[in-house]
Short mmCIF file of C-alpha atoms in Angstrom, two decimals:
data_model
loop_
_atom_site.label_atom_id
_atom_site.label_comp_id
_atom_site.label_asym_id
_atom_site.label_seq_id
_atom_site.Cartn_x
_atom_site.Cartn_y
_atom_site.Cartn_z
CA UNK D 128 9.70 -32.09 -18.31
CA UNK D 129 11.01 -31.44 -15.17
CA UNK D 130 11.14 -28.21 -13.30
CA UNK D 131 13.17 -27.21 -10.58
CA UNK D 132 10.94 -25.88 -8.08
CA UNK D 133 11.97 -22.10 -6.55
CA UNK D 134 12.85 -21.91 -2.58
CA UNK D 135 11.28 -19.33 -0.45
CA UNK D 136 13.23 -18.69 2.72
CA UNK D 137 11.23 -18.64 5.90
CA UNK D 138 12.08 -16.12 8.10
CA UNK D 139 9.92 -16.12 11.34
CA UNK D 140 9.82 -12.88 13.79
CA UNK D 141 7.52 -14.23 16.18
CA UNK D 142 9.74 -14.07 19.24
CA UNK D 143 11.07 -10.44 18.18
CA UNK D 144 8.89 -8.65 15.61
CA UNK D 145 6.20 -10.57 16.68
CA UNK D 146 6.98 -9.85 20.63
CA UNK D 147 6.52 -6.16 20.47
CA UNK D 148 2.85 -6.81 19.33
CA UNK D 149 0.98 -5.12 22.93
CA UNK D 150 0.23 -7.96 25.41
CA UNK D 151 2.51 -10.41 23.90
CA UNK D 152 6.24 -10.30 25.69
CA UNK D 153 7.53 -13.41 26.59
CA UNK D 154 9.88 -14.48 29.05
CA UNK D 155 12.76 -16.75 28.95
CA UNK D 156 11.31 -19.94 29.30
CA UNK D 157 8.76 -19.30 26.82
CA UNK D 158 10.62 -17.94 24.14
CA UNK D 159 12.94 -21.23 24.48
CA UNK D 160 9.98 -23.22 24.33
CA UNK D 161 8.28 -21.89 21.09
CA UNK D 162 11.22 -21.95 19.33
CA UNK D 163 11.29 -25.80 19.63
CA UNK D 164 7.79 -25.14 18.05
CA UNK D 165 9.43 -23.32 15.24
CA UNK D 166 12.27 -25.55 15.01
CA UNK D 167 9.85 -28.96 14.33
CA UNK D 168 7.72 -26.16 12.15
CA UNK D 169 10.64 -26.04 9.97
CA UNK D 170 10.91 -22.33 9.64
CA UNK D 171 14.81 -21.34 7.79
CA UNK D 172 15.54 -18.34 10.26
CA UNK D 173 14.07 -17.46 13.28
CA UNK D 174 15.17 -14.04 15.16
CA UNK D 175 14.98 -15.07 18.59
CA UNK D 176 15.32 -10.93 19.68
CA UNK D 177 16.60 -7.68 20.26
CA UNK D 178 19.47 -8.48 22.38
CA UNK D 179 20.50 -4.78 23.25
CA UNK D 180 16.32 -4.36 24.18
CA UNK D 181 17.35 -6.02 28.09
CA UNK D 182 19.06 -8.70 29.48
CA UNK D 183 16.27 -10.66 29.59
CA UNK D 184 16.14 -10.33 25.81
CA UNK D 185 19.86 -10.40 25.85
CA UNK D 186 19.94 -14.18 27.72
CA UNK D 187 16.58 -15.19 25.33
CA UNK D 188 18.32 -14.92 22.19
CA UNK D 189 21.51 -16.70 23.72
CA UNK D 190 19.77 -19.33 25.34
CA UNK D 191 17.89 -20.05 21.43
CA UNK D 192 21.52 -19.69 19.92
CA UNK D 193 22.78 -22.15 22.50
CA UNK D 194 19.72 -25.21 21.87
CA UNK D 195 18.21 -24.69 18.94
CA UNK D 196 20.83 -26.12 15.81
CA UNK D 197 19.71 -26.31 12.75
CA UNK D 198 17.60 -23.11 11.68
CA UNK D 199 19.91 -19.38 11.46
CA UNK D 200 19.26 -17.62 14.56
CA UNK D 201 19.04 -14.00 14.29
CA UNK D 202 19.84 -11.34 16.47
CA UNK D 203 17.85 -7.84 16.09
CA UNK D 204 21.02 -4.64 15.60
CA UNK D 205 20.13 -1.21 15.31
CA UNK D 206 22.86 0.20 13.01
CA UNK D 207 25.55 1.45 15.85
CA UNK D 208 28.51 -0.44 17.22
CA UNK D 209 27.26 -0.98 21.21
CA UNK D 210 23.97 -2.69 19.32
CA UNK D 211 25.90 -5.35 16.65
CA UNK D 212 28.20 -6.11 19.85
CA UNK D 213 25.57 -7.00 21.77
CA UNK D 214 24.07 -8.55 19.52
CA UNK D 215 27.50 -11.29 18.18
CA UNK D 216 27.46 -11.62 22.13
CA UNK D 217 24.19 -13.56 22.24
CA UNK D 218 24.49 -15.15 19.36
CA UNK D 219 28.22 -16.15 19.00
CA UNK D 220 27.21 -19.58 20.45
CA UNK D 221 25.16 -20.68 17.26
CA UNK D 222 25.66 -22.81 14.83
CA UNK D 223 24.18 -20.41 12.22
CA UNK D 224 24.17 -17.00 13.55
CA UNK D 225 23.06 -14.20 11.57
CA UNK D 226 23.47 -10.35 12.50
CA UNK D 227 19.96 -8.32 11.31
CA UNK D 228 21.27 -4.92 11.41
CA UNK D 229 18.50 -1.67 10.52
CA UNK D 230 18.48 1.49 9.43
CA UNK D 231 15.85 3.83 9.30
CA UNK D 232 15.98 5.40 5.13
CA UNK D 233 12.42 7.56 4.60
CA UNK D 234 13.01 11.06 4.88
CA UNK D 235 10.05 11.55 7.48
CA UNK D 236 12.29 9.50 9.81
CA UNK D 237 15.66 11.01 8.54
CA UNK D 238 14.28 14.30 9.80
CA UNK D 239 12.08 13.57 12.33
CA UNK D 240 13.84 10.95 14.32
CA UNK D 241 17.24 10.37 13.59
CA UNK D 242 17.80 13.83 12.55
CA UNK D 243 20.51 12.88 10.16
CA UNK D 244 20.73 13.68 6.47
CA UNK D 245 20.89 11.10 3.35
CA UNK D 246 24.46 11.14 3.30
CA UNK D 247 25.12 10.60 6.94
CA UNK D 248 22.45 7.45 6.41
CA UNK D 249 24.46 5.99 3.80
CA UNK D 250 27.99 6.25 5.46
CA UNK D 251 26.10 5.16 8.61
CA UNK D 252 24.58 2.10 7.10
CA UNK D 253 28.16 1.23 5.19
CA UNK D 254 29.91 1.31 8.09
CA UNK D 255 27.94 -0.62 10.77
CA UNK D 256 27.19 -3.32 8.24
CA UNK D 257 31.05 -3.67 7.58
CA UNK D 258 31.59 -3.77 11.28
CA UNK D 259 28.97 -6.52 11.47
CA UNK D 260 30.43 -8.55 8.53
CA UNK D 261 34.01 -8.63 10.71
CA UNK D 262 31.78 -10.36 13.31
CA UNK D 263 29.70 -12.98 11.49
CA UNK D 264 29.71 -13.98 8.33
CA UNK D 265 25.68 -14.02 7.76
CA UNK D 266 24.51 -9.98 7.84
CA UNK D 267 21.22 -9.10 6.35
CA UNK D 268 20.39 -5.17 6.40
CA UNK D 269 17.06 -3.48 6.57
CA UNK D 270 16.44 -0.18 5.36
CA UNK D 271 13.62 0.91 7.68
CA UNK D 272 10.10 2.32 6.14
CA UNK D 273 12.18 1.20 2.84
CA UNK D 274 8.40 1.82 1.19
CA UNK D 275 8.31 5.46 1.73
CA UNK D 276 11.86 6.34 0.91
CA UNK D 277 12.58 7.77 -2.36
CA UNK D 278 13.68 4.35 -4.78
CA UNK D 279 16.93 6.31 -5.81
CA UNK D 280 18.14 6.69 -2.65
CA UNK D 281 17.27 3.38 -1.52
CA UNK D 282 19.07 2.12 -4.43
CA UNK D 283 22.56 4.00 -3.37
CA UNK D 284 22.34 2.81 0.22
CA UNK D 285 21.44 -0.73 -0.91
CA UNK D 286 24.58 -0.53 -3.38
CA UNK D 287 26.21 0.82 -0.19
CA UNK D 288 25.61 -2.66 1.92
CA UNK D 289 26.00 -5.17 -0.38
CA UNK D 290 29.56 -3.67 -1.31
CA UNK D 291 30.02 -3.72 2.78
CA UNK D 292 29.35 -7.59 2.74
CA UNK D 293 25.36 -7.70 3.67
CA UNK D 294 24.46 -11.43 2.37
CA UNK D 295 20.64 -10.58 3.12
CA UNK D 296 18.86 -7.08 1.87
CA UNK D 297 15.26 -6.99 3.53
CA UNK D 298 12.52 -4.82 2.21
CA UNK D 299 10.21 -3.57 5.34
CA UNK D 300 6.90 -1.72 4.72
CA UNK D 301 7.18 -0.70 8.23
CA UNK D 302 4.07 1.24 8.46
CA UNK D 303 2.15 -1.17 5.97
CA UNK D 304 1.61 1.82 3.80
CA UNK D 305 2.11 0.25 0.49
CA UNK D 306 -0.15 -2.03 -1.54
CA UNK D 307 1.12 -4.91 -3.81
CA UNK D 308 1.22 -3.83 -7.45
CA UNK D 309 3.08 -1.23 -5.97
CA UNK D 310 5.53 -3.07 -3.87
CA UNK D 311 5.98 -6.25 -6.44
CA UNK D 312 7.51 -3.13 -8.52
CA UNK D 313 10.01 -1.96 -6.08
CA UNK D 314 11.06 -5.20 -5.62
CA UNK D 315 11.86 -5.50 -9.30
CA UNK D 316 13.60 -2.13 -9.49
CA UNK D 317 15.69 -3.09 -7.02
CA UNK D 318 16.37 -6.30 -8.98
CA UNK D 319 17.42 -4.01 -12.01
CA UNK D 320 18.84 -1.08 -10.33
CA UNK D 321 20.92 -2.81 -7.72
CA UNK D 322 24.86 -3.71 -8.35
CA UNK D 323 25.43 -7.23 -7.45
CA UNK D 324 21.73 -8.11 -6.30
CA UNK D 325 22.04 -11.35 -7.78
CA UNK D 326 24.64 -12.11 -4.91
CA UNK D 327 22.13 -11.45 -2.20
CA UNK D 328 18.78 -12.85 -0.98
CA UNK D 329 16.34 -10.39 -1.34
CA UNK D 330 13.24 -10.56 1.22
CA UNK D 331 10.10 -8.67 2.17
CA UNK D 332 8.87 -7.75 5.85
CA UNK D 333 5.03 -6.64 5.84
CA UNK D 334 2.97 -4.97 8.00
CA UNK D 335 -0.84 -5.25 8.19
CA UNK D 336 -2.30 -1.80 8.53
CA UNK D 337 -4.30 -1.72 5.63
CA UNK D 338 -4.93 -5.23 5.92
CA UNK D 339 -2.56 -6.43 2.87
CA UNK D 340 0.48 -7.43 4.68
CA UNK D 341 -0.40 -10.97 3.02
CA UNK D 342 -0.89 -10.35 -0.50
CA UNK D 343 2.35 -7.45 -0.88
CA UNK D 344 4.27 -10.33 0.38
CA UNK D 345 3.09 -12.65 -2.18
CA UNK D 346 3.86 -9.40 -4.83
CA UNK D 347 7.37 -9.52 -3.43
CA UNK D 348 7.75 -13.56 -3.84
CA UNK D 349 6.43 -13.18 -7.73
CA UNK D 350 8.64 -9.75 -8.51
CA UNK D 351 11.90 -12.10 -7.29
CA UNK D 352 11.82 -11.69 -3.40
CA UNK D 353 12.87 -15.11 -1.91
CA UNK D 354 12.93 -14.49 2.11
CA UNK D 355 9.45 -13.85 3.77
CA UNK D 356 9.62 -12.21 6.96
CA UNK D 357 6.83 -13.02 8.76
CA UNK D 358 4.91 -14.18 12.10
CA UNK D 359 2.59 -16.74 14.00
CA UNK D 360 -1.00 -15.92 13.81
CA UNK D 361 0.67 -12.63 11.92
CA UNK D 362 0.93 -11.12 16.00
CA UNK D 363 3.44 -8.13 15.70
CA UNK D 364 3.43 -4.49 16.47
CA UNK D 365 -0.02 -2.57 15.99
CA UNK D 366 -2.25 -4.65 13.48
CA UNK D 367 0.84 -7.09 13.20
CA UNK D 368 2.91 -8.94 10.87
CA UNK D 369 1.93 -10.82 7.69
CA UNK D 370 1.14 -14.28 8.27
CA UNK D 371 3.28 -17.29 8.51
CA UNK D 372 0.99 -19.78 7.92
CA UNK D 373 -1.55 -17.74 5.67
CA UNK D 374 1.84 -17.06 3.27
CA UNK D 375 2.65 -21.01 3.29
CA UNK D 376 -0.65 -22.41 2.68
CA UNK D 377 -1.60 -19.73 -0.11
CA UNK D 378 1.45 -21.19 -1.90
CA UNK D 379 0.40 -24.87 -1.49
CA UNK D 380 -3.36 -24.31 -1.91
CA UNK D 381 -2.17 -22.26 -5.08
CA UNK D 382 0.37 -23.41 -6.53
CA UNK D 383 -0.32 -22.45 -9.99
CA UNK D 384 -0.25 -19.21 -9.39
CA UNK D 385 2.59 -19.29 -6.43
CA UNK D 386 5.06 -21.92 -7.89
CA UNK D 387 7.43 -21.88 -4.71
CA UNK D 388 8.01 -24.33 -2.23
CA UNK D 389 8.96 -23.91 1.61
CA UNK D 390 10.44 -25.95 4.15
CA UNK D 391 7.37 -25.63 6.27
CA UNK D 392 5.67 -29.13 7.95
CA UNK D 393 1.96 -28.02 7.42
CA UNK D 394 0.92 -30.09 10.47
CA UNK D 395 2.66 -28.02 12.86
CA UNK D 396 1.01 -24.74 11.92
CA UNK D 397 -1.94 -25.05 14.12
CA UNK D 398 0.03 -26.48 16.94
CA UNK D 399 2.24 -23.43 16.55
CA UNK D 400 -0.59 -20.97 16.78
CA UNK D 401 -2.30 -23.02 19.64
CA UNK D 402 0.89 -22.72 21.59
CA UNK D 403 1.35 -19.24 20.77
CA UNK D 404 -2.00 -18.05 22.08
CA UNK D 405 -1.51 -20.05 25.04
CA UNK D 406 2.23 -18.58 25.85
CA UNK D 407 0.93 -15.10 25.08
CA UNK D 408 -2.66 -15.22 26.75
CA UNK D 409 -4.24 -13.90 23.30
CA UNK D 410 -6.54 -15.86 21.88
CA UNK D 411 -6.85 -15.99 17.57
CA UNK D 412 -9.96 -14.32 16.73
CA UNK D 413 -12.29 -17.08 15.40
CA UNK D 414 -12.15 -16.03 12.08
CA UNK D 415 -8.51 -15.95 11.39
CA UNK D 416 -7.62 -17.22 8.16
CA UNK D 417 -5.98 -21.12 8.58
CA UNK D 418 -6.07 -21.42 12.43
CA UNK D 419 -9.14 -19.59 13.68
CA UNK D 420 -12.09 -22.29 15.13
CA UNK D 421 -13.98 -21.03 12.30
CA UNK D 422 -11.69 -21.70 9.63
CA UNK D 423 -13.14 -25.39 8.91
CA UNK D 424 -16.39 -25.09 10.89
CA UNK D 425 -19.89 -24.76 9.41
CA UNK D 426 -23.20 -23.52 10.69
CA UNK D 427 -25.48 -22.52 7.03
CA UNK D 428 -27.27 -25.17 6.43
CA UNK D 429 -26.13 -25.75 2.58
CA UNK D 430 -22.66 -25.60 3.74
CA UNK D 431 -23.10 -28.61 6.18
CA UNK D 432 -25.25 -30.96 3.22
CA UNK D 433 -22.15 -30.25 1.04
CA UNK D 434 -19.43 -31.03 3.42
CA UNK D 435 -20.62 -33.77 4.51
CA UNK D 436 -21.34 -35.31 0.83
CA UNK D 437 -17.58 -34.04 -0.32
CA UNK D 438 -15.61 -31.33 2.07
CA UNK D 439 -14.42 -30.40 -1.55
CA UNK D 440 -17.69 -28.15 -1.89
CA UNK D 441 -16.54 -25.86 0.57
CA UNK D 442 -13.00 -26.68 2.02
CA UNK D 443 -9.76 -25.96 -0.48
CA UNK D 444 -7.89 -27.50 1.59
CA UNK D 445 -7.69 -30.45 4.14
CA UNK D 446 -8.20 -29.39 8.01
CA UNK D 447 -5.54 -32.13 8.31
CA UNK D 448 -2.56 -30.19 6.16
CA UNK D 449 -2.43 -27.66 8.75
CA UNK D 450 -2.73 -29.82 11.78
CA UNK D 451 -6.23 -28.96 12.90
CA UNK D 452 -8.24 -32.85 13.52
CA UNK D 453 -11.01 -32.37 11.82
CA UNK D 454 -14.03 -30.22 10.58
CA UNK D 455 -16.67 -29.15 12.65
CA UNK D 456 -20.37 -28.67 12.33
CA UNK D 457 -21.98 -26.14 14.68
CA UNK D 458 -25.38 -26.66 15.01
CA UNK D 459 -26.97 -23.22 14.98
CA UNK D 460 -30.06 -21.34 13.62
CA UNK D 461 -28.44 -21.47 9.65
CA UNK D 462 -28.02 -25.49 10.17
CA UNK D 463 -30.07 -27.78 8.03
CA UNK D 464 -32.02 -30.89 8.64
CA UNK D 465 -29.03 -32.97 7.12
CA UNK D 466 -26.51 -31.72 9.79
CA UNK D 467 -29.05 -32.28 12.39
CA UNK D 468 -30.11 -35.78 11.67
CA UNK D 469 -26.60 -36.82 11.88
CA UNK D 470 -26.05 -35.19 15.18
CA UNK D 471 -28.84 -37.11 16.28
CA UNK D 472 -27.48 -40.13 14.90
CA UNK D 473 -24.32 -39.62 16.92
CA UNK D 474 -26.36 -39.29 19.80
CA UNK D 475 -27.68 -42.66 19.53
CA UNK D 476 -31.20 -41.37 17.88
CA UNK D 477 -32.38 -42.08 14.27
CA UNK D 478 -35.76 -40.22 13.50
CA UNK D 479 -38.57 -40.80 10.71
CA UNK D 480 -39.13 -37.81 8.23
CA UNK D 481 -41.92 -36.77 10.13
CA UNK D 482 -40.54 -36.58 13.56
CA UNK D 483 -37.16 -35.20 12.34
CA UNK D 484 -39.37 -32.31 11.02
CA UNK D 485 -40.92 -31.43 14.14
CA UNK D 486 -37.37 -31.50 15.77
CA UNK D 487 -36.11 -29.50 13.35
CA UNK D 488 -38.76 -26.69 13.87
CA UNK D 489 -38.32 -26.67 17.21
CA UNK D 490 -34.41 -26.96 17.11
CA UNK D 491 -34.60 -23.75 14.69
CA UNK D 492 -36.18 -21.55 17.50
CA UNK D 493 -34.34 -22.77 20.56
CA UNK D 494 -31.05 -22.13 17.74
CA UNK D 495 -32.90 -18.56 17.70
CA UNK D 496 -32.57 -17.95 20.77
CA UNK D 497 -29.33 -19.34 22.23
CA UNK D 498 -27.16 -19.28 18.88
CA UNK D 499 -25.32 -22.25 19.24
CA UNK D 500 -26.67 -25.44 20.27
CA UNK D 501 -25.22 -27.89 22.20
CA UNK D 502 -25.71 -31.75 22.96
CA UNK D 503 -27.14 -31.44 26.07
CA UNK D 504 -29.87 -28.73 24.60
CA UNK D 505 -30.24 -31.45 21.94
CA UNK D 506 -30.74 -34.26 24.01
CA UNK D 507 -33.28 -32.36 25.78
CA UNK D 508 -35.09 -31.47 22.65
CA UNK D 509 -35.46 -35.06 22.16
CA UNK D 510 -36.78 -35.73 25.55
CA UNK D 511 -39.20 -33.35 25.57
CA UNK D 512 -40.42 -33.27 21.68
CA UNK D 513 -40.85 -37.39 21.30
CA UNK D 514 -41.52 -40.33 23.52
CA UNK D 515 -38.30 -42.46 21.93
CA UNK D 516 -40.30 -45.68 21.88
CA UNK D 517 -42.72 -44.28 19.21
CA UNK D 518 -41.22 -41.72 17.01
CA UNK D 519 -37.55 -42.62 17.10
CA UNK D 520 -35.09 -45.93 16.62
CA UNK D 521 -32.42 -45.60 19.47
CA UNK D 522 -29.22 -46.59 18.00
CA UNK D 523 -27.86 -46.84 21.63
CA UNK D 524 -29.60 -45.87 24.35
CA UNK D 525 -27.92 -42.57 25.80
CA UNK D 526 -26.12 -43.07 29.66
CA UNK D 527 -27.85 -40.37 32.22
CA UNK D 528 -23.91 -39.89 32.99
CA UNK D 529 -22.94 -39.25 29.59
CA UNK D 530 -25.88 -36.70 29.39
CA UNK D 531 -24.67 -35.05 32.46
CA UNK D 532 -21.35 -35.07 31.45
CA UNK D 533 -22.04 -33.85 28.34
CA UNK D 534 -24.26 -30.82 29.92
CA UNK D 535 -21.13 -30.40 32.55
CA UNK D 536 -18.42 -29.86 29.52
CA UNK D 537 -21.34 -27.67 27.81
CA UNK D 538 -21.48 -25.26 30.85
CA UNK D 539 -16.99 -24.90 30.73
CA UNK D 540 -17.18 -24.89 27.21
CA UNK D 541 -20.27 -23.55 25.74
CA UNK D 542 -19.22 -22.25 22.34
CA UNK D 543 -17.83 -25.66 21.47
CA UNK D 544 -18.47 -27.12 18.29
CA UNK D 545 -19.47 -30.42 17.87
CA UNK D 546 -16.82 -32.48 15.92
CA UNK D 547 -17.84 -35.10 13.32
CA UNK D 548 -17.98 -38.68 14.65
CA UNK D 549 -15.34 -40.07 14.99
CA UNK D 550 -15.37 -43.01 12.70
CA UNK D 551 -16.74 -40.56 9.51
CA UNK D 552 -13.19 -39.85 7.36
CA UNK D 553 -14.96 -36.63 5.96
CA UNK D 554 -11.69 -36.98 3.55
CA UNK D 555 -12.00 -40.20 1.97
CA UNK D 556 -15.14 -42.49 4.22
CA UNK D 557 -18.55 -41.44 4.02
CA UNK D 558 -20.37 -40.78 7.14
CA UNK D 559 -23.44 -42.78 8.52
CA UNK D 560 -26.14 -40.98 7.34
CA UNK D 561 -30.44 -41.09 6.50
CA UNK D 562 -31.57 -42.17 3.30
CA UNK D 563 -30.92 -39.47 0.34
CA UNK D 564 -32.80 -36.88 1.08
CA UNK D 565 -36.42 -35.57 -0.83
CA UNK D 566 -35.86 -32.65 -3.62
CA UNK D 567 -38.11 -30.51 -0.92
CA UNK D 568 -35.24 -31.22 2.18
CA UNK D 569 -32.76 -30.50 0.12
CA UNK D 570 -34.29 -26.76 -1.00
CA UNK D 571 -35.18 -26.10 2.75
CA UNK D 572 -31.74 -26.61 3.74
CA UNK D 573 -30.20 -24.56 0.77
CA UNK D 574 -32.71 -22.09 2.04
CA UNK D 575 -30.97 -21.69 5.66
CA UNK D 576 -27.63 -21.44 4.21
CA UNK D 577 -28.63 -18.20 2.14
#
């Protein structure tokens, strides 16, 4: 039977939210130029800025407004009338221009910072909302640290902007302070509490301070939410924003358990983040879920042997679906004779069991000492271990300028990881490889991946 399949909004905050993150402003130019990035991404909304924030902000957000047609473009309004003018200003030009108008609702910034009582908030956040809905037809409203305000009063000022004409109610754990049973049920009390919720969108904007800005968001999606604010490589002010492409690819990857679709082209995540750390100067951190280096590269020896007999034993998901080429091997002290012998392969060198042995013992110390090995160290391993004409088959006989070339690119680049060759479809074509190997190899090289 068939099943219509529920539509998650994609909001992106990169060039705002995601902006404010320390070391990460953009200019002009480069704001223009990721939101193309976004555009072919195929995120729903993107809010280009803060428009009041500068005039360089100010002409950012109109210059996106102006190019960019199909997604909403959002302009950034704190909840005064100077701020949502400024804001229609820059965006007026759009095709699909959308007013984000905030509000600060917690008590601890009712006191501290606004210094304004409950009822001030809530004829406050009426009133600039209605102002904003005589301007543009698209207004979504934030209630600021909406986690730590108390849920009845949350409820009356959320009451408050949907009767104004908000289209959009976002739910921000500004501070990342909650965790997600917790916010999946605010979500739904706001779903029950709410007068004409069912009119709205309702979305979620996480932040990662205890590390969960991921998984509330997914809470939010399953208690009803169906906008995700969120950023590239999750960048965004102090340990950032939950992450675009680790929010899109948990729902693909696991889809029985996150039964929502997007309007996201997986392929152009990891150009998005590439481009993004280049703009920005800040490089992923290796690890980074989806688009780090590491994320489909393997060193541990059983690892390697089980990639490259089926990538299903240790990738759920194709390196391809989010844009990266291909998996990598990186030959290090944790890699196994299987891994090895195919680098060796690739480098035009097919060795007996013996001699592959003795390069692998060797191989393992030099891996000891330098941590990641590269051809050029391999190549000299080679050299300097066998005579070629008696222990090993060349499969091509290596060029002296391809060695130095490949020692050259070693030097720029010498935490590289060495690709897969070229003509090995790890997805579908088996690599080249030795003849199956003993029960013996095979425990020594679960061994090193321990």
């Amino acid at each position: 039977m068939f099943t219509e399949q529920v539509r998650v909004i994609v909001f992106d905050t990169t060039l705002r939210d995601g902006e404010q993150s320390p070391g990460c402003s953009m200019n002009h130019q480069e704001k223009l130029r990721l939101a193309h990035q976004l555009d072919r991404l195929g995120v729903d909304v993107i809010e280009a800025g803060f428009p009041i924030a500068s005039d360089g902000d100010f002409e950012a957000v109109k210059a996106v407004a102006t190019v960019i047609r199909r997604p909403i473009i959002a302009g950034l309004a704190r909840a005064c009338r100077p701020d949502i003018e400024r804001a229609w200003e820059a965006l007026k030009t759009a095709a699909r221009p959308r007013i984000h108008v905030f509000l600060a609702t917690s008590d601890i910034h009712l006191k501290h910072k606004l210094r304004m009582s409950r009822q001030e908030c809530l004829a406050q956040a009426r009133e600039s909302v209605a102002f904003a809905k005589s301007l543009c037809d698209d207004v979504e409203f934030s209630p600021e640290d909406a986690t730590r305000t108390d849920p009845e009063f949350l409820c009356q000022v959320l009451d408050a902007v949907i009767e104004a004409g908000a289209t959009t109610l976002n739910i921000p754990d500004t501070v990342g302070y909650t965790v997600p049973a917790e916010f999946g049920e605010l979500i739904a009390t706001i779903r029950r509490r709410v007068k004409g919720i069912e009119n709205v969108t309702i979305s979620a904007h996480c932040h990662n301070d205890l590390g969960m800005a991921v998984a509330n968001t997914m809470a939010a999606v399953a208690a009803g939410a169906r906008q995700v604010e969120c950023t590239i490589n999750g960048i965004g002010e102090r340990a950032g924003n939950a992450s675009l492409e680790e929010i899109v690819m948990s729902m693909r990857v696991r889809h029985d358990r996150y039964p929502y679709e997007t309007g996201i082209a997986g392929e152009h995540l990891f150009p998005a983040s590439q481009m993004l750390s280049e703009i920005t100067g800040v490089p992923v951190q290796p690890n980074k879920a989806i688009t780090g280096r590491n994320a489909f590269a393997h060193e541990a020896g059983i690892h390697q042997d089980g990639v490259l007999k089926n990538p299903l034993t240790y990738e759920i998901m194709t390196p391809q679906s989010v844009g990266v080429p291909d998996s990598k091997l990186v030959l290090g002290k944790h890699s196994g004779r299987h891994a090895l012998a195919i680098r060796c392969e690739q480098l035009g060198y097919q060795f007996d069991r013996r001699a592959l042995d003795d390069i692998y013992r060797r191989f393992v110390r030099l891996a000891d000492k330098i941590k990641h090995v590269e051809d050029h160290h391999l190549l000299e391993l080679i050299r300097d271990t066998h005579k070629p004409a008696s222990s090993a088959t060349p499969l091509f006989e290596p060029l002296a300028t391809a060695v130095a070339a490949a020692a050259s690119a070693s030097t720029q680049e010498s935490h590289r990881p060495f690709p897969l060759a070229v003509e090995a479809d790890t997805f579908g074509r088996p690599l080249p490889v030795l003849a199956e190997p003993a029960h013996e190899q095979q425990q020594e090289d679960y061994l090193w991946g321990v």
